[in-house]
Amino acid sequence: MSFMLKERMESEELMLLRMLKARGGLLDDSRFWNLEKGYQGEVLFDKWFSSLDGEWIVVNDLLLEHAGSLFQIDSLVIGGDRVYLFEVKNFEGDFLLEKDRWYSGSKEIKDPLSQMQRCESALRQLLRSLGYQLPIESTLIFINPEFTLFSCSPKLPIVFWSQLNRFSKKILKQSASSGKLHARHSRLAEKLCELHIEKSPYERMPEYRYEELRKGIVCVGCRGMGVRHHYRMIECESCGSKEALDTALLRSINECRSLFPQIKISTKIIHDWIGETVSKKVIQRVLQINFSLIGYGKSANYVKDTQRLIRTDIKA
């Protein structure tokens, strides 16, 4: 029986970039698409792995540090007699592996195998420092069925989409013969979660300003901004998605708070943020239900006691 100790979550960087893209705040969206595609690939991997009926503990999305070096793990699976390290790539198209160099067309790219091997080495050292001698079995998973790698040796620890069924039989067989999990395995998983670094130093947010972003309510379905407001509902003119008005307003308020944590939230600010598509009276009602009002007069603003500041250096 498997146990998911740490589920996969979208990174704060991806969520913020998605908000900016919807409002025209990305001049260069290559970083966004790389993160989006990578996350989608990891979700596909999770769906595949969750269908396997082995005995292990799954810990996703770890950012760890050992001996001054940071390393990221897409998926770590703790079995009875070993630890599985999975590096997941959602590459698409034709790639070439030639003399340990990776190419996409004529462009050389970072070697994902070397990346995984460095991660494995750092993880092994960390496990030893914690008193664990479990062997590590690392695998580079190419989850996209439209990916092809030419000149790839079958001896490399690489699994393609077409090989997943055979690979699953292999690890299920290993799981069946590896013995049961014990408290020691659980303590290791819990310790790794404790060591996880929440704020990634790799995040790279572009500069943006409040007045430069499109104002309105973003569709929850297609992320467009062509929504029509009905009495208690909004409907997207492009994809037909419907959402309760209060839910859409609360989501828009939280978008504003996330992108501009230094702005004092007021009825006037949110009225402007959503493009004046909903009356101030309705906005004020939603704010009063979900937030606390502090201050008086022009200085009054709405806050949450558990408000999470994502960035504090953005110019509004």
Tab-separated table of C-alpha atoms in Angstrom:
chain	number	residue	atom	x	y	z
A	1	MET	CA	0.000	0.000	0.000
A	2	SER	CA	1.473	3.363	-1.029
A	3	PHE	CA	1.332	6.534	1.032
A	4	MET	CA	1.640	10.088	-0.304
A	5	LEU	CA	3.391	12.157	2.368
A	6	LYS	CA	3.987	15.290	0.284
A	7	GLU	CA	1.696	16.088	-2.615
A	8	ARG	CA	2.744	18.057	-5.638
A	9	MET	CA	1.801	21.717	-5.671
A	10	GLU	CA	2.150	24.419	-8.278
A	11	SER	CA	5.049	26.701	-7.430
A	12	GLU	CA	4.311	30.262	-6.361
A	13	GLU	CA	6.347	31.435	-9.346
A	14	LEU	CA	4.141	29.515	-11.793
A	15	MET	CA	0.940	30.778	-10.176
A	16	LEU	CA	2.115	34.397	-10.297
A	17	LEU	CA	3.337	34.093	-13.892
A	18	ARG	CA	-0.023	32.608	-14.874
A	19	MET	CA	-1.778	35.620	-13.346
A	20	LEU	CA	0.543	38.022	-15.160
A	21	LYS	CA	0.121	36.276	-18.496
A	22	ALA	CA	-3.667	36.526	-18.283
A	23	ARG	CA	-3.360	40.273	-17.701
A	24	GLY	CA	-0.766	40.959	-20.403
A	25	GLY	CA	2.112	41.374	-17.969
A	26	LEU	CA	4.623	39.050	-19.673
A	27	LEU	CA	6.739	40.452	-22.485
A	28	ASP	CA	8.664	37.175	-22.590
A	29	ASP	CA	6.552	34.150	-21.662
A	30	SER	CA	9.206	31.461	-22.295
A	31	ARG	CA	9.839	30.989	-18.567
A	32	PHE	CA	6.105	30.601	-17.964
A	33	TRP	CA	5.687	27.963	-20.668
A	34	ASN	CA	8.721	26.005	-19.445
A	35	LEU	CA	7.298	25.902	-15.925
A	36	GLU	CA	3.768	25.150	-17.141
A	37	LYS	CA	4.909	22.317	-19.386
A	38	GLY	CA	7.136	20.893	-16.665
A	39	TYR	CA	4.307	20.940	-14.134
A	40	GLN	CA	1.903	19.285	-16.580
A	41	GLY	CA	4.460	16.514	-17.141
A	42	GLU	CA	4.859	15.952	-13.411
A	43	VAL	CA	1.068	15.716	-13.027
A	44	LEU	CA	1.011	13.053	-15.773
A	45	PHE	CA	3.750	11.146	-13.957
A	46	ASP	CA	1.796	11.348	-10.676
A	47	LYS	CA	-1.303	9.983	-12.387
A	48	TRP	CA	0.685	7.041	-13.765
A	49	PHE	CA	2.522	6.274	-10.535
A	50	SER	CA	-0.597	6.540	-8.352
A	51	SER	CA	-2.107	3.669	-10.356
A	52	LEU	CA	0.669	1.311	-9.168
A	53	ASP	CA	-0.163	-0.842	-6.163
A	54	GLY	CA	3.206	-1.111	-4.429
A	55	GLU	CA	4.289	-0.536	-0.839
A	56	TRP	CA	6.185	2.727	-0.596
A	57	ILE	CA	6.094	6.325	0.611
A	58	VAL	CA	5.919	9.050	-2.050
A	59	VAL	CA	7.432	12.492	-1.436
A	60	ASN	CA	7.084	15.008	-4.280
A	61	ASP	CA	8.692	18.358	-5.090
A	62	LEU	CA	11.611	18.487	-2.690
A	63	LEU	CA	14.136	21.306	-2.608
A	64	LEU	CA	16.978	20.243	-0.333
A	65	GLU	CA	20.405	21.485	0.688
A	66	HIS	CA	23.508	19.564	1.696
A	67	ALA	CA	27.067	20.761	2.115
A	68	GLY	CA	26.149	24.164	0.701
A	69	SER	CA	24.563	22.790	-2.485
A	70	LEU	CA	20.883	22.962	-3.406
A	71	PHE	CA	19.202	20.152	-5.330
A	72	GLN	CA	15.648	19.538	-6.496
A	73	ILE	CA	13.814	16.210	-6.627
A	74	ASP	CA	10.711	15.795	-8.785
A	75	SER	CA	9.581	12.571	-7.086
A	76	LEU	CA	11.208	10.530	-4.347
A	77	VAL	CA	9.790	7.098	-3.500
A	78	ILE	CA	10.910	5.241	-0.382
A	79	GLY	CA	10.634	1.464	-0.639
A	80	GLY	CA	11.517	-1.268	1.820
A	81	ASP	CA	15.067	-1.790	0.601
A	82	ARG	CA	15.811	1.213	-1.629
A	83	VAL	CA	14.965	4.768	-2.565
A	84	TYR	CA	13.702	5.601	-6.044
A	85	LEU	CA	14.604	8.995	-7.478
A	86	PHE	CA	12.566	10.076	-10.508
A	87	GLU	CA	13.525	13.000	-12.708
A	88	VAL	CA	10.534	13.829	-14.932
A	89	LYS	CA	10.862	15.641	-18.261
A	90	ASN	CA	8.014	16.727	-20.516
A	91	PHE	CA	10.164	17.329	-23.603
A	92	GLU	CA	8.416	17.190	-26.964
A	93	GLY	CA	9.898	16.625	-30.431
A	94	ASP	CA	13.121	15.088	-31.777
A	95	PHE	CA	16.287	15.171	-29.677
A	96	LEU	CA	19.766	13.791	-30.206
A	97	LEU	CA	22.246	12.369	-27.704
A	98	GLU	CA	25.779	12.495	-29.108
A	99	LYS	CA	28.944	11.976	-27.050
A	100	ASP	CA	27.187	12.887	-23.800
A	101	ARG	CA	25.797	16.068	-25.357
A	102	TRP	CA	22.090	16.670	-25.806
A	103	TYR	CA	20.645	18.550	-28.765
A	104	SER	CA	17.207	19.854	-29.660
A	105	GLY	CA	17.580	20.484	-33.372
A	106	SER	CA	20.924	22.265	-33.699
A	107	LYS	CA	20.726	23.768	-30.196
A	108	GLU	CA	22.665	22.143	-27.368
A	109	ILE	CA	20.664	21.825	-24.132
A	110	LYS	CA	21.501	21.002	-20.538
A	111	ASP	CA	22.192	17.325	-19.955
A	112	PRO	CA	19.258	15.969	-17.884
A	113	LEU	CA	21.196	12.792	-17.080
A	114	SER	CA	24.040	14.754	-15.499
A	115	GLN	CA	21.472	16.825	-13.618
A	116	MET	CA	19.913	13.640	-12.221
A	117	GLN	CA	23.289	12.145	-11.328
A	118	ARG	CA	24.307	15.256	-9.391
A	119	CYS	CA	21.002	15.118	-7.569
A	120	GLU	CA	21.534	11.445	-6.743
A	121	SER	CA	25.016	12.127	-5.390
A	122	ALA	CA	23.790	14.959	-3.158
A	123	LEU	CA	20.857	12.860	-1.935
A	124	ARG	CA	23.138	9.928	-1.084
A	125	GLN	CA	25.365	12.184	1.008
A	126	LEU	CA	22.343	13.667	2.757
A	127	LEU	CA	20.895	10.234	3.549
A	128	ARG	CA	24.201	9.091	5.014
A	129	SER	CA	24.347	12.193	7.201
A	130	LEU	CA	20.900	11.209	8.504
A	131	GLY	CA	22.053	7.654	9.232
A	132	TYR	CA	20.508	5.889	6.229
A	133	GLN	CA	22.401	3.573	3.883
A	134	LEU	CA	19.560	2.763	1.494
A	135	PRO	CA	20.686	2.386	-2.139
A	136	ILE	CA	19.274	4.898	-4.612
A	137	GLU	CA	17.820	3.857	-7.964
A	138	SER	CA	17.524	6.878	-10.267
A	139	THR	CA	15.458	7.000	-13.438
A	140	LEU	CA	14.972	9.742	-16.015
A	141	ILE	CA	11.333	9.603	-17.156
A	142	PHE	CA	10.324	11.183	-20.468
A	143	ILE	CA	6.578	11.400	-19.937
A	144	ASN	CA	5.550	12.939	-23.281
A	145	PRO	CA	4.513	10.397	-25.965
A	146	GLU	CA	5.622	12.869	-28.666
A	147	PHE	CA	9.273	12.743	-27.527
A	148	THR	CA	12.003	10.926	-29.464
A	149	LEU	CA	15.671	10.611	-28.483
A	150	PHE	CA	18.065	9.439	-31.180
A	151	SER	CA	21.325	7.570	-30.474
A	152	CYS	CA	20.242	6.583	-26.979
A	153	SER	CA	21.921	3.550	-25.421
A	154	PRO	CA	19.438	1.067	-23.868
A	155	LYS	CA	21.820	0.809	-20.896
A	156	LEU	CA	21.079	4.366	-19.762
A	157	PRO	CA	18.627	4.811	-16.843
A	158	ILE	CA	16.010	6.326	-19.150
A	159	VAL	CA	12.361	5.325	-19.522
A	160	PHE	CA	10.186	6.578	-22.381
A	161	TRP	CA	6.399	6.831	-22.476
A	162	SER	CA	6.144	3.610	-24.494
A	163	GLN	CA	8.144	1.747	-21.829
A	164	LEU	CA	6.132	2.776	-18.771
A	165	ASN	CA	4.044	-0.417	-18.594
A	166	ARG	CA	7.126	-2.650	-18.646
A	167	PHE	CA	8.898	-0.377	-16.180
A	168	SER	CA	5.943	-0.521	-13.800
A	169	LYS	CA	6.120	-4.329	-13.761
A	170	LYS	CA	9.794	-4.091	-12.816
A	171	ILE	CA	9.327	-1.779	-9.849
A	172	LEU	CA	6.218	-3.634	-8.665
A	173	LYS	CA	8.249	-6.836	-8.628
A	174	GLN	CA	10.975	-5.060	-6.652
A	175	SER	CA	8.400	-3.706	-4.218
A	176	ALA	CA	6.909	-7.160	-3.642
A	177	SER	CA	10.320	-8.588	-2.693
A	178	SER	CA	11.696	-5.610	-0.756
A	179	GLY	CA	9.852	-6.210	2.496
A	180	LYS	CA	7.423	-4.072	4.424
A	181	LEU	CA	7.847	-0.456	5.404
A	182	HIS	CA	8.642	0.321	9.028
A	183	ALA	CA	8.684	3.364	11.286
A	184	ARG	CA	12.255	4.050	10.189
A	185	HIS	CA	11.084	4.624	6.620
A	186	SER	CA	8.374	7.005	7.823
A	187	ARG	CA	10.883	8.940	9.921
A	188	LEU	CA	13.097	9.381	6.870
A	189	ALA	CA	10.207	10.726	4.778
A	190	GLU	CA	9.162	13.088	7.568
A	191	LYS	CA	12.732	14.309	8.019
A	192	LEU	CA	13.081	15.066	4.307
A	193	CYS	CA	9.829	17.044	4.428
A	194	GLU	CA	11.188	18.998	7.401
A	195	LEU	CA	14.353	19.797	5.437
A	196	HIS	CA	12.400	20.941	2.369
A	197	ILE	CA	13.106	24.578	1.490
A	198	GLU	CA	9.810	26.367	0.801
A	199	LYS	CA	11.112	29.453	-0.986
A	200	SER	CA	13.136	28.583	-4.054
A	201	PRO	CA	16.051	30.893	-4.898
A	202	TYR	CA	15.595	29.872	-8.537
A	203	GLU	CA	12.403	31.898	-8.915
A	204	ARG	CA	12.761	34.696	-11.463
A	205	MET	CA	9.852	37.109	-11.526
A	206	PRO	CA	9.801	39.845	-14.181
A	207	GLU	CA	9.211	43.472	-13.268
A	208	TYR	CA	5.622	44.630	-13.580
A	209	ARG	CA	3.465	47.555	-12.513
A	210	TYR	CA	-0.159	47.764	-11.464
A	211	GLU	CA	-1.113	50.355	-14.061
A	212	GLU	CA	0.348	48.279	-16.912
A	213	LEU	CA	-1.819	45.200	-16.297
A	214	ARG	CA	-5.209	44.623	-17.928
A	215	LYS	CA	-8.114	45.117	-15.566
A	216	GLY	CA	-11.086	42.788	-15.388
A	217	ILE	CA	-12.113	39.341	-14.147
A	218	VAL	CA	-10.061	36.458	-15.543
A	219	CYS	CA	-12.024	33.406	-16.707
A	220	VAL	CA	-11.382	30.420	-14.456
A	221	GLY	CA	-11.563	28.129	-17.496
A	222	CYS	CA	-9.585	29.575	-20.429
A	223	ARG	CA	-7.833	32.415	-18.542
A	224	GLY	CA	-9.290	34.951	-20.965
A	225	MET	CA	-10.914	38.201	-19.859
A	226	GLY	CA	-14.058	38.251	-21.973
A	227	VAL	CA	-16.511	37.498	-19.191
A	228	ARG	CA	-20.104	38.659	-18.885
A	229	HIS	CA	-21.645	39.480	-15.537
A	230	HIS	CA	-25.099	38.148	-14.703
A	231	TYR	CA	-26.938	38.573	-11.405
A	232	ARG	CA	-25.010	36.008	-9.330
A	233	MET	CA	-22.899	34.461	-12.047
A	234	ILE	CA	-20.219	35.286	-14.585
A	235	GLU	CA	-19.907	33.537	-17.947
A	236	CYS	CA	-16.990	33.513	-20.383
A	237	GLU	CA	-17.864	34.612	-23.909
A	238	SER	CA	-15.004	32.532	-25.338
A	239	CYS	CA	-15.213	29.123	-23.634
A	240	GLY	CA	-18.608	29.271	-21.915
A	241	SER	CA	-17.212	28.586	-18.429
A	242	LYS	CA	-19.487	29.706	-15.613
A	243	GLU	CA	-18.550	30.680	-12.071
A	244	ALA	CA	-20.428	32.065	-9.078
A	245	LEU	CA	-19.942	35.817	-8.892
A	246	ASP	CA	-18.774	35.801	-5.263
A	247	THR	CA	-16.217	33.075	-6.046
A	248	ALA	CA	-14.896	35.001	-9.049
A	249	LEU	CA	-14.623	38.194	-7.008
A	250	LEU	CA	-12.792	36.483	-4.164
A	251	ARG	CA	-10.389	34.898	-6.662
A	252	SER	CA	-9.763	38.307	-8.240
A	253	ILE	CA	-9.153	39.869	-4.830
A	254	ASN	CA	-6.623	37.187	-3.982
A	255	GLU	CA	-4.895	37.693	-7.343
A	256	CYS	CA	-4.451	41.377	-6.529
A	257	ARG	CA	-3.159	40.542	-3.035
A	258	SER	CA	-0.675	37.998	-4.427
A	259	LEU	CA	0.692	40.190	-7.199
A	260	PHE	CA	0.764	43.372	-5.095
A	261	PRO	CA	1.048	42.421	-1.416
A	262	GLN	CA	2.002	45.984	-0.471
A	263	ILE	CA	-1.248	47.486	-1.807
A	264	LYS	CA	-3.911	48.186	0.808
A	265	ILE	CA	-7.018	46.332	-0.304
A	266	SER	CA	-10.125	48.497	-0.448
A	267	THR	CA	-13.434	48.486	-2.268
A	268	LYS	CA	-12.113	51.205	-4.592
A	269	ILE	CA	-8.932	49.262	-5.474
A	270	ILE	CA	-10.810	46.033	-6.241
A	271	HIS	CA	-13.430	47.935	-8.235
A	272	ASP	CA	-10.602	49.237	-10.439
A	273	TRP	CA	-8.800	45.851	-10.508
A	274	ILE	CA	-11.824	44.066	-11.994
A	275	GLY	CA	-12.396	46.789	-14.562
A	276	GLU	CA	-15.430	48.238	-12.798
A	277	THR	CA	-17.519	45.312	-14.041
A	278	VAL	CA	-19.257	44.787	-10.682
A	279	SER	CA	-20.751	47.407	-8.371
A	280	LYS	CA	-18.839	48.623	-5.332
A	281	LYS	CA	-21.709	47.469	-3.142
A	282	VAL	CA	-21.255	43.841	-4.226
A	283	ILE	CA	-17.471	44.070	-3.856
A	284	GLN	CA	-17.813	45.516	-0.357
A	285	ARG	CA	-20.121	42.650	0.643
A	286	VAL	CA	-17.580	40.027	-0.483
A	287	LEU	CA	-14.748	41.853	1.274
A	288	GLN	CA	-16.711	42.099	4.524
A	289	ILE	CA	-17.494	38.379	4.480
A	290	ASN	CA	-13.937	37.216	3.789
A	291	PHE	CA	-11.690	39.892	5.307
A	292	SER	CA	-11.394	42.142	8.340
A	293	LEU	CA	-11.635	45.921	8.033
A	294	ILE	CA	-8.972	47.918	9.852
A	295	GLY	CA	-8.531	51.667	10.097
A	296	TYR	CA	-10.963	54.488	9.401
A	297	GLY	CA	-11.762	56.817	6.538
A	298	LYS	CA	-9.358	56.886	3.619
A	299	SER	CA	-6.831	54.705	5.465
A	300	ALA	CA	-9.323	51.850	5.999
A	301	ASN	CA	-8.406	48.585	4.258
A	302	TYR	CA	-9.214	44.889	4.358
A	303	VAL	CA	-6.750	42.281	5.631
A	304	LYS	CA	-6.582	38.623	6.558
A	305	ASP	CA	-4.806	37.666	9.752
A	306	THR	CA	-3.094	34.830	7.909
A	307	GLN	CA	-2.159	36.999	4.912
A	308	ARG	CA	0.763	35.405	3.089
A	309	LEU	CA	3.133	37.910	1.513
A	310	ILE	CA	4.571	36.451	-1.668
A	311	ARG	CA	6.616	39.471	-2.759
A	312	THR	CA	7.293	42.821	-1.129
A	313	ASP	CA	9.488	44.529	-3.669
A	314	ILE	CA	7.022	45.123	-6.536
A	315	LYS	CA	6.394	48.702	-7.528
A	316	ALA	CA	2.703	49.466	-7.813
